[in-house]
mmCIF file of C-alpha atoms in Angstrom:
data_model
loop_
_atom_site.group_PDB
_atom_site.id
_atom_site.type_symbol
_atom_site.label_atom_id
_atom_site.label_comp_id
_atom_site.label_asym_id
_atom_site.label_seq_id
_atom_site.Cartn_x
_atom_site.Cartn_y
_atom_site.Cartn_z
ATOM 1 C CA UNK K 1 0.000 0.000 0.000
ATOM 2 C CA UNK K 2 3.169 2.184 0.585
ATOM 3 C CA UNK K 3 4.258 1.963 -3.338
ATOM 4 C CA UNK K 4 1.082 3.003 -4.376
ATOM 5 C CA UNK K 5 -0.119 5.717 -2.022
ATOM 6 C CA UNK K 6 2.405 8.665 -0.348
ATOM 7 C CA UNK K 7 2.896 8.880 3.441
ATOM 8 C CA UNK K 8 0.488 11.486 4.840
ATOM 9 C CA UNK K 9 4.035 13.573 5.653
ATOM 10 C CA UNK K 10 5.158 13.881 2.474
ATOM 11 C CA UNK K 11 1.421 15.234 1.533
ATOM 12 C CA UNK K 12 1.502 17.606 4.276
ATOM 13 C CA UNK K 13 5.485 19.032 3.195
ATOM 14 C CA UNK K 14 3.643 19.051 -0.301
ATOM 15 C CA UNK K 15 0.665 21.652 1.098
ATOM 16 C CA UNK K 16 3.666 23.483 3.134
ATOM 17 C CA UNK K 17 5.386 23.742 0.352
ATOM 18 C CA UNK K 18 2.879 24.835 -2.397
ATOM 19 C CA UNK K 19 1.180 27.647 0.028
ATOM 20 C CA UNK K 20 4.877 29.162 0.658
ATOM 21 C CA UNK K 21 5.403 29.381 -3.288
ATOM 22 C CA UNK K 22 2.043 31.126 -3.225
ATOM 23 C CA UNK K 23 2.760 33.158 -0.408
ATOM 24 C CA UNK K 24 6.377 34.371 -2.627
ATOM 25 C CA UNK K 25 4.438 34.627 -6.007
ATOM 26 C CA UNK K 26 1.755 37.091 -4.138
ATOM 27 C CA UNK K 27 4.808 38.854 -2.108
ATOM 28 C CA UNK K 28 6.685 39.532 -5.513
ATOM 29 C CA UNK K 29 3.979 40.452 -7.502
ATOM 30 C CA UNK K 30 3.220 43.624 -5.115
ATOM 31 C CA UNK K 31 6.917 44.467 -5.181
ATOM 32 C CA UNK K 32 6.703 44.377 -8.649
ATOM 33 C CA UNK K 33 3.363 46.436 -8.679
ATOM 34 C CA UNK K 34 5.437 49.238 -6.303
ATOM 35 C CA UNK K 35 7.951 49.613 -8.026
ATOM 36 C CA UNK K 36 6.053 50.035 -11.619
ATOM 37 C CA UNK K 37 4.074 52.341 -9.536
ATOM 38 C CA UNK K 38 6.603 54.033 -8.462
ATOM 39 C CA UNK K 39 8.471 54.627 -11.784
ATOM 40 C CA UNK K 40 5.050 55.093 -14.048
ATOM 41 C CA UNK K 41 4.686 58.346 -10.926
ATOM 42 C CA UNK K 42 7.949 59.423 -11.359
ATOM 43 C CA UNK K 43 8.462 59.447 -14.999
ATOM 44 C CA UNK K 44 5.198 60.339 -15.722
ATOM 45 C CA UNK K 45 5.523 64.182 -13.572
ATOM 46 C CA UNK K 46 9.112 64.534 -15.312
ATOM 47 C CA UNK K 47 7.445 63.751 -19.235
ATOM 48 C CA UNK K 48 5.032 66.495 -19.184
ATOM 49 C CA UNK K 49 8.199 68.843 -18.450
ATOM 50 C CA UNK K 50 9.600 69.754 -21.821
ATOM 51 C CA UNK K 51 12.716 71.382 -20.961
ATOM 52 C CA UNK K 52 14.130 72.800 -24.869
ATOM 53 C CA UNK K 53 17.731 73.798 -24.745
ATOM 54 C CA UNK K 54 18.695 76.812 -27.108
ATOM 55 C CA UNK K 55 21.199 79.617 -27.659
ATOM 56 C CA UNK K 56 19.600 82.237 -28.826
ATOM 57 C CA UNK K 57 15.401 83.043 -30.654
ATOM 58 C CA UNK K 58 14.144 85.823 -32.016
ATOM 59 C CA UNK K 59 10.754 85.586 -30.602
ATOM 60 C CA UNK K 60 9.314 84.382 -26.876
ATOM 61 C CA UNK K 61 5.936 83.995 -27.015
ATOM 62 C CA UNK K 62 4.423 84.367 -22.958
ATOM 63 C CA UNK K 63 0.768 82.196 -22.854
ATOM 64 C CA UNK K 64 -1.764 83.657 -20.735
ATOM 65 C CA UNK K 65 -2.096 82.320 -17.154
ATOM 66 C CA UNK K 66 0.726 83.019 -15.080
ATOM 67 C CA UNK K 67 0.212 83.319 -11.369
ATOM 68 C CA UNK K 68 0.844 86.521 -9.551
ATOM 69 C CA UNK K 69 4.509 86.250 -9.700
ATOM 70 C CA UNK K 70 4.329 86.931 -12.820
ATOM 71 C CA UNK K 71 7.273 83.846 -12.632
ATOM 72 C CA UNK K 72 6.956 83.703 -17.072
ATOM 73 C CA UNK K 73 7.454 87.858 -17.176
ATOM 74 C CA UNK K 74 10.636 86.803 -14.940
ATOM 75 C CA UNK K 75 11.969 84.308 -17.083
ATOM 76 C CA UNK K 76 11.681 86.145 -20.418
ATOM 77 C CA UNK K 77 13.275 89.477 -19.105
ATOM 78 C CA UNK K 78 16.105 87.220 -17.548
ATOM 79 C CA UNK K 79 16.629 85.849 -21.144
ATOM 80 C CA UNK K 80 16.177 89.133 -22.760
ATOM 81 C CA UNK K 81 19.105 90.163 -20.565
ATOM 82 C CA UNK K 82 21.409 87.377 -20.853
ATOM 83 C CA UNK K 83 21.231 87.927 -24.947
ATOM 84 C CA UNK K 84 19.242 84.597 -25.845
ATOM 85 C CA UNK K 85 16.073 86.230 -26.325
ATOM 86 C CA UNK K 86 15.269 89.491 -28.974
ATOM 87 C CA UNK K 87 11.487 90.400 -28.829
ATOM 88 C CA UNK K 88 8.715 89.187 -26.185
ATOM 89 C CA UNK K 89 5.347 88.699 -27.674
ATOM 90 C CA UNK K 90 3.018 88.983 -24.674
ATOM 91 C CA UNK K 91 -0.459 87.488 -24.980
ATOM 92 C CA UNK K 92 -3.329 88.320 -22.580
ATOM 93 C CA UNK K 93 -7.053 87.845 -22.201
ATOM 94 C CA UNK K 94 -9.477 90.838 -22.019
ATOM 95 C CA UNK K 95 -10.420 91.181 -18.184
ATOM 96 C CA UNK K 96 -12.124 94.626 -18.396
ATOM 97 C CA UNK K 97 -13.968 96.710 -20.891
ATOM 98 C CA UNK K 98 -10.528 98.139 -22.662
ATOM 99 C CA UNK K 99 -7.858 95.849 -20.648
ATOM 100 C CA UNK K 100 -6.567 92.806 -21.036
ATOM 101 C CA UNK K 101 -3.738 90.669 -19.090
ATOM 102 C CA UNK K 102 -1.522 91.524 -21.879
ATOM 103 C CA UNK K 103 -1.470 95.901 -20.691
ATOM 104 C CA UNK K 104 -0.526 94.491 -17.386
ATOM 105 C CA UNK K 105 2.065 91.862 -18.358
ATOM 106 C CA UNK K 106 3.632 94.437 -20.246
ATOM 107 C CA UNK K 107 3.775 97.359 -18.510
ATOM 108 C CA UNK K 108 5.378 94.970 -15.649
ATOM 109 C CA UNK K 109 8.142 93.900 -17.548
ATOM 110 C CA UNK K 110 8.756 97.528 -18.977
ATOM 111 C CA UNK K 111 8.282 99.205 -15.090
ATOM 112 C CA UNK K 112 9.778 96.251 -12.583
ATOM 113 C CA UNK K 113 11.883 94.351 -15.326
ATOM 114 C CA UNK K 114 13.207 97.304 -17.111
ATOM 115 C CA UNK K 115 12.738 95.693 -20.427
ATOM 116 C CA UNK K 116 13.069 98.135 -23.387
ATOM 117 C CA UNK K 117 9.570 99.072 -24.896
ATOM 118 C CA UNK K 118 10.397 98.453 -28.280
ATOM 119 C CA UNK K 119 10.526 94.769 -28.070
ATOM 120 C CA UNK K 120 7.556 94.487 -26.521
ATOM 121 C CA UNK K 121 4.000 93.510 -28.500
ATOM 122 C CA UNK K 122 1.131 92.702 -27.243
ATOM 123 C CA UNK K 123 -1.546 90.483 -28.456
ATOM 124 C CA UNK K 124 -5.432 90.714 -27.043
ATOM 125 C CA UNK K 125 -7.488 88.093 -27.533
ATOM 126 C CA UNK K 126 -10.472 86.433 -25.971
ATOM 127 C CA UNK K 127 -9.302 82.789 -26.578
ATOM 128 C CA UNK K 128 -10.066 80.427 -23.771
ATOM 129 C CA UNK K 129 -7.987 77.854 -24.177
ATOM 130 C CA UNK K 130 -3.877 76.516 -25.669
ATOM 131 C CA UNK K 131 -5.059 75.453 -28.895
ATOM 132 C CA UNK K 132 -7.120 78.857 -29.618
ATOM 133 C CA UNK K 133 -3.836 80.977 -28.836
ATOM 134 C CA UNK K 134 -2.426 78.333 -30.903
ATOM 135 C CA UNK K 135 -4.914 79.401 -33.660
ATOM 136 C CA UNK K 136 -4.533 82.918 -33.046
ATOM 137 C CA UNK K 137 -0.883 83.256 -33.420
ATOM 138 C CA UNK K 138 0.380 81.053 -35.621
ATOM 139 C CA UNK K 139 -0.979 82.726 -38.579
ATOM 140 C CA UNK K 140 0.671 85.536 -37.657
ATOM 141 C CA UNK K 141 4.174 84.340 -37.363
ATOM 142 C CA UNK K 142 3.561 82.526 -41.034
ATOM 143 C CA UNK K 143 2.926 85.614 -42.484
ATOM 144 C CA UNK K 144 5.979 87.420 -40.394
ATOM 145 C CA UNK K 145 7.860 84.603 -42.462
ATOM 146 C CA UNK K 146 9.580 83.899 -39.259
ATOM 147 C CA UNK K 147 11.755 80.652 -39.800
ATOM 148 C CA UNK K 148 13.433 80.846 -36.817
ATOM 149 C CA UNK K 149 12.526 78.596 -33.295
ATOM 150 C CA UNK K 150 10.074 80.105 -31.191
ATOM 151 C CA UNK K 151 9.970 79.996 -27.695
ATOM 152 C CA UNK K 152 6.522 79.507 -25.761
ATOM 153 C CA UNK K 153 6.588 80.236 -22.245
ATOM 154 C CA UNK K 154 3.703 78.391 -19.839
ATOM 155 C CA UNK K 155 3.466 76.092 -16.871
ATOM 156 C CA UNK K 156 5.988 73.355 -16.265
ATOM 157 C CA UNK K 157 2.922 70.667 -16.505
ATOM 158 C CA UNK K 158 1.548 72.228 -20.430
ATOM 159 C CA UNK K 159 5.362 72.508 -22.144
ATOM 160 C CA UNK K 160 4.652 69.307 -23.761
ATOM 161 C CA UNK K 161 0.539 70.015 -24.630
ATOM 162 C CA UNK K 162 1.804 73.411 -25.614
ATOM 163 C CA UNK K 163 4.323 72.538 -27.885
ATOM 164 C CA UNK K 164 2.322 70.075 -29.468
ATOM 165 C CA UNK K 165 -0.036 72.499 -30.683
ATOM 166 C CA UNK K 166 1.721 74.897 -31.561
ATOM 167 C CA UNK K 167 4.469 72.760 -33.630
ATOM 168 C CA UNK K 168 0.964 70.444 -35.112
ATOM 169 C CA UNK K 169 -0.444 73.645 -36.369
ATOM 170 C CA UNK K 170 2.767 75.266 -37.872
ATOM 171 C CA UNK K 171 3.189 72.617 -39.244
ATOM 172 C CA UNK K 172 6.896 73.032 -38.450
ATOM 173 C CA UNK K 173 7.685 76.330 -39.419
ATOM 174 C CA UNK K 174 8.534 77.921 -37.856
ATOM 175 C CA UNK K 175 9.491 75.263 -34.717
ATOM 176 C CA UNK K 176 8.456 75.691 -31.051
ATOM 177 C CA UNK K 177 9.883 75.097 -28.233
ATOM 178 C CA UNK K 178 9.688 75.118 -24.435
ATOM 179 C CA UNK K 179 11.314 75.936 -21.441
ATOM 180 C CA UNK K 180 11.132 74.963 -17.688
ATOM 181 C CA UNK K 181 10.521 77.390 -15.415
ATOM 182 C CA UNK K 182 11.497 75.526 -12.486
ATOM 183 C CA UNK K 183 9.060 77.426 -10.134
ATOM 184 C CA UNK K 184 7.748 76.616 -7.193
ATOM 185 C CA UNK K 185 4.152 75.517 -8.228
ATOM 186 C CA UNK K 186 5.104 72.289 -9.865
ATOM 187 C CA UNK K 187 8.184 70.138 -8.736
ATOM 188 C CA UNK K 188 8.510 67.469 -11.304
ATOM 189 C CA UNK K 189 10.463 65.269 -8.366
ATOM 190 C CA UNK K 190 8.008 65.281 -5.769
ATOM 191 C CA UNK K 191 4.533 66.861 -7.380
ATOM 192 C CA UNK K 192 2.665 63.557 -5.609
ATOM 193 C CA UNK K 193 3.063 65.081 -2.249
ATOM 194 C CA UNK K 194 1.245 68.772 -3.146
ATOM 195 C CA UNK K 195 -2.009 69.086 -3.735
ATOM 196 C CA UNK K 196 -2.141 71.575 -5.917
ATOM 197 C CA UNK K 197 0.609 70.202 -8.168
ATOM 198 C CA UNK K 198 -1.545 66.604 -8.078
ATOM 199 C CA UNK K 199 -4.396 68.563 -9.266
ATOM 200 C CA UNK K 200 -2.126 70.152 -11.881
ATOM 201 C CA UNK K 201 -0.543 66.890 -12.342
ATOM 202 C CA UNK K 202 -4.081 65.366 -13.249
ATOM 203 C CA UNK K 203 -5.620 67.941 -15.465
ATOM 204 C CA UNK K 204 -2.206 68.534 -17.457
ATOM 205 C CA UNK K 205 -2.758 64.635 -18.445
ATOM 206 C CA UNK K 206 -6.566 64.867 -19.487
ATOM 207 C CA UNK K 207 -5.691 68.385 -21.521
ATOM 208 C CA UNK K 208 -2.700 66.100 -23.135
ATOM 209 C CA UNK K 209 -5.117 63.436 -24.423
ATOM 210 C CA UNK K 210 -8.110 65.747 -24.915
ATOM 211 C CA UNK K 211 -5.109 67.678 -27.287
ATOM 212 C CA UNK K 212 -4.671 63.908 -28.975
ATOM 213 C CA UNK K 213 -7.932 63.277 -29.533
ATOM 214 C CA UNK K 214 -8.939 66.953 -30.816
ATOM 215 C CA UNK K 215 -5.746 67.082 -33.291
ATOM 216 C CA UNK K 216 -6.663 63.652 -35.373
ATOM 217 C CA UNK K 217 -6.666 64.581 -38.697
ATOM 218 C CA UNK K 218 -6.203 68.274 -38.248
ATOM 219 C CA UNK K 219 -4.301 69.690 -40.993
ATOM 220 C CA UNK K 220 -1.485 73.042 -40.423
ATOM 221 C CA UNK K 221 -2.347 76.639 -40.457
ATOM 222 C CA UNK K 222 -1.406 78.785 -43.395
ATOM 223 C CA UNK K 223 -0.885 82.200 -43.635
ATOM 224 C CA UNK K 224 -4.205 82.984 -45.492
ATOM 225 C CA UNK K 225 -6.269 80.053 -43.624
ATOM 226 C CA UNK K 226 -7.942 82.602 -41.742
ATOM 227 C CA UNK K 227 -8.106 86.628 -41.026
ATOM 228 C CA UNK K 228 -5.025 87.323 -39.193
ATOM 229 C CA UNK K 229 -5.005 90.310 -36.219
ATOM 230 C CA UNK K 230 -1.461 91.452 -35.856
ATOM 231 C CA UNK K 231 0.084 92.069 -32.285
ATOM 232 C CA UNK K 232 0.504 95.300 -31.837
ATOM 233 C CA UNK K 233 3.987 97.845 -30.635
ATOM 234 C CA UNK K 234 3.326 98.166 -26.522
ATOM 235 C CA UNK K 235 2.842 101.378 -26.074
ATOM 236 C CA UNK K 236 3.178 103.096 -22.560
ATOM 237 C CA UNK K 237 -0.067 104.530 -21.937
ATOM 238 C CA UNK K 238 -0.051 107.805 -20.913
ATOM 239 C CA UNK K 239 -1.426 109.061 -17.452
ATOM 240 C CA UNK K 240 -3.187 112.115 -16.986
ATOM 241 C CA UNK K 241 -2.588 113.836 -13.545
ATOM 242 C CA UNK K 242 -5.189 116.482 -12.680
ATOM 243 C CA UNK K 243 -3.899 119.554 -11.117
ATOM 244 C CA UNK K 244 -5.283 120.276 -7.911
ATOM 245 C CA UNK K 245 -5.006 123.851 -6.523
ATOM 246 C CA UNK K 246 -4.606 123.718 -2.905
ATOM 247 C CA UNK K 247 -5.435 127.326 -0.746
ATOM 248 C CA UNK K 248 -3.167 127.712 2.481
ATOM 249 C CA UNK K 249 -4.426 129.564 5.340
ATOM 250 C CA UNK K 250 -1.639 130.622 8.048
ATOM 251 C CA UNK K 251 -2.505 129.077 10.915
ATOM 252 C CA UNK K 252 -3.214 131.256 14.173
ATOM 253 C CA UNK K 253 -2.058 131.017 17.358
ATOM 254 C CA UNK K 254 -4.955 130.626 20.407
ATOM 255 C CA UNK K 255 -4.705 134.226 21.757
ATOM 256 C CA UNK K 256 -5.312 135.593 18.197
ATOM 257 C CA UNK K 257 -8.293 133.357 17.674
ATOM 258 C CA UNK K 258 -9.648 134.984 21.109
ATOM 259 C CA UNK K 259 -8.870 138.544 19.985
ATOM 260 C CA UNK K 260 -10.834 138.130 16.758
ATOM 261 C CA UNK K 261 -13.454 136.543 18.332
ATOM 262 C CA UNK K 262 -13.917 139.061 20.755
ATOM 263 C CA UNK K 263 -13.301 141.509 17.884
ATOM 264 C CA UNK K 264 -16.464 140.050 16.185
ATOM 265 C CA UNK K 265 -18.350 139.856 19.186
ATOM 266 C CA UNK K 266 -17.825 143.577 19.561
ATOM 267 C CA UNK K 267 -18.687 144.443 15.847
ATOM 268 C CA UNK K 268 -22.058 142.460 16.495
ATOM 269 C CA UNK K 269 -23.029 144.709 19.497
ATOM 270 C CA UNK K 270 -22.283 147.919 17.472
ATOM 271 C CA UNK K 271 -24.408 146.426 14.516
ATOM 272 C CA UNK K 272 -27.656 146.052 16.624
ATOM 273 C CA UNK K 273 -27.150 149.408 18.564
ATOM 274 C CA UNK K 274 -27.182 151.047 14.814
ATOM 275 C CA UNK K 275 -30.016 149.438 14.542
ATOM 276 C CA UNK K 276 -31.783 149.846 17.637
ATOM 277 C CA UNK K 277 -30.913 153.648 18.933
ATOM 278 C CA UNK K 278 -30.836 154.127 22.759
ATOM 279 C CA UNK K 279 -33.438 157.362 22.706
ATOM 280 C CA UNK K 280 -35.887 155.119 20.270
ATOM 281 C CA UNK K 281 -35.469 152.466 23.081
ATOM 282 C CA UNK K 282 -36.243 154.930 25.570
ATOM 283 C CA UNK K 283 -39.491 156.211 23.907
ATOM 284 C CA UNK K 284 -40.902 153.069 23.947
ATOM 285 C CA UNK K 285 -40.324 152.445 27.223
ATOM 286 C CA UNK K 286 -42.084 155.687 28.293
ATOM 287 C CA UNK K 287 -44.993 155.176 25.973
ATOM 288 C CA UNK K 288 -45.436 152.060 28.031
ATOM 289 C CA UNK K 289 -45.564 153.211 31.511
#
């Protein structure tokens, strides 16, 4: 019976034996799991980044959006001064009636960055979104006949989105690029443990594959594809200050303000005694008695 059944031992080193491989197989497979985890989180913060290295463009093109830093204005006047960078096209949504980002952008980098008026141009639009800028502009720098790479300045997160529309639209001419920032709202490294850069870190990923899905088939912009609105020279607006005329009075001391006081008092008593004579009083008073 030995031969043709095992010994209840070996069956039970068997069971041992299988539920430990299971028990490694499970074990490894979450290790595994981490550490794709982990690299899919990593990489994926660092791929939306599109960090461009240049020498030296003509033209840096500042999206719309910036935070109150104004950490894009920065970067492009930093540029401008280290001789990589020879114009700044500044683009801006209308906020008010007659303004739009683009008056305060630009009078910031002509005031606090010092940045020379005449390579400054503006561009108002009401666009809402990347790929409507996108639309907007390229025309424009088609027509300019520009050939050389353009720079487009934006959140770390969009680089990537940004320069895909802008580059599937040109066409390739002229070529844009991107920069990293490297501020403080998005840290490529460790963007899992902010919660605003998570939320920036989500929504960067839909607008990427929302850009995918809306550029299928979507042919370049030409110079003629649609009416074209030139930027325009910034031009520093000029500020009216009303003249005010102010009137000084000397001021007087206490025992003058007493003295004409008692002055007026005085003149008050001589004006009713003009009008009310001392022998008309007395009349009256006889009449009475």
């Amino acid at each position: 019976m030995s031969r043709i059944f095992k010994p209840i031992s070996d069956l039970r080193k068997e069971k041992r034996r299988a539920r430990s491989l299971f028990r490694i197989k499970i074990a490894v497979s979450l290790l595994v799991c981490l550490i794709l985890f982990y690299v899919l989180i990593s990489y994926s913060g660092h791929w939306l980044v599109k960090d461009d290295s240049f020498e030296h463009v003509t033209w840096a093109v500042i999206l719309d959006g910036q935070g109150g830093d104004l950490e894009r204005s920065d970067f492009a006047a930093d540029l401008v001064r280290n001789g990589k960078v020879d114009s700044i096209l500044v683009l801006g949504r209308r906020v008010f009636r007659d303004k739009s980002n683009a008056d305060f952008y630009a009078e910031d980098l002509e005031n606090v960055a010092g940045m020379d008026p005449g390579i400054l141009y503006v561009f108002r639009h009401d666009d809402p979104s990347t790929v409507e800028e996108a639309v907007s502009v390229v025309p424009w720098f088609k027509r300019k006949n520009v050939r050389d790479t353009v720079l487009l300045l934006t959140s770390a997160p969009a680089t990537r989105r940004a320069a895909f529309l802008f580059n599937k639209l040109s066409g390739g001419s002229p070529v844009f690029i991107t920069a990293d920032l490297h501020s403080w709202r998005f840290n490529a490294d460790g963007w899992i443990f902010e919660r605003e850069a998570r939320k920036s870190w989500l929504r960067e990923w839909l607008a990427y594959l929302n850009a995918k899905w809306e550029m299928l088939g979507v042919d370049s912009l030409s110079a003629t594809s649609r009416p074209v609105r030139s930027p325009e020279p910034w031009k520093t607006p000029e500020v009216s200050v009303p003249r005010v005329k102010v009137k000084t009075e000397k001021l007087m001391s206490i025992k003058e303000t007493i003295a004409l006081q008692d002055s007026a008092a005085k003149a008050e008593v001589a004006e009713s005694q003009k009008e009310f004579p001392a022998d008309r009083m007395d009349s009256s008073s006889k009449k009475q008695e």
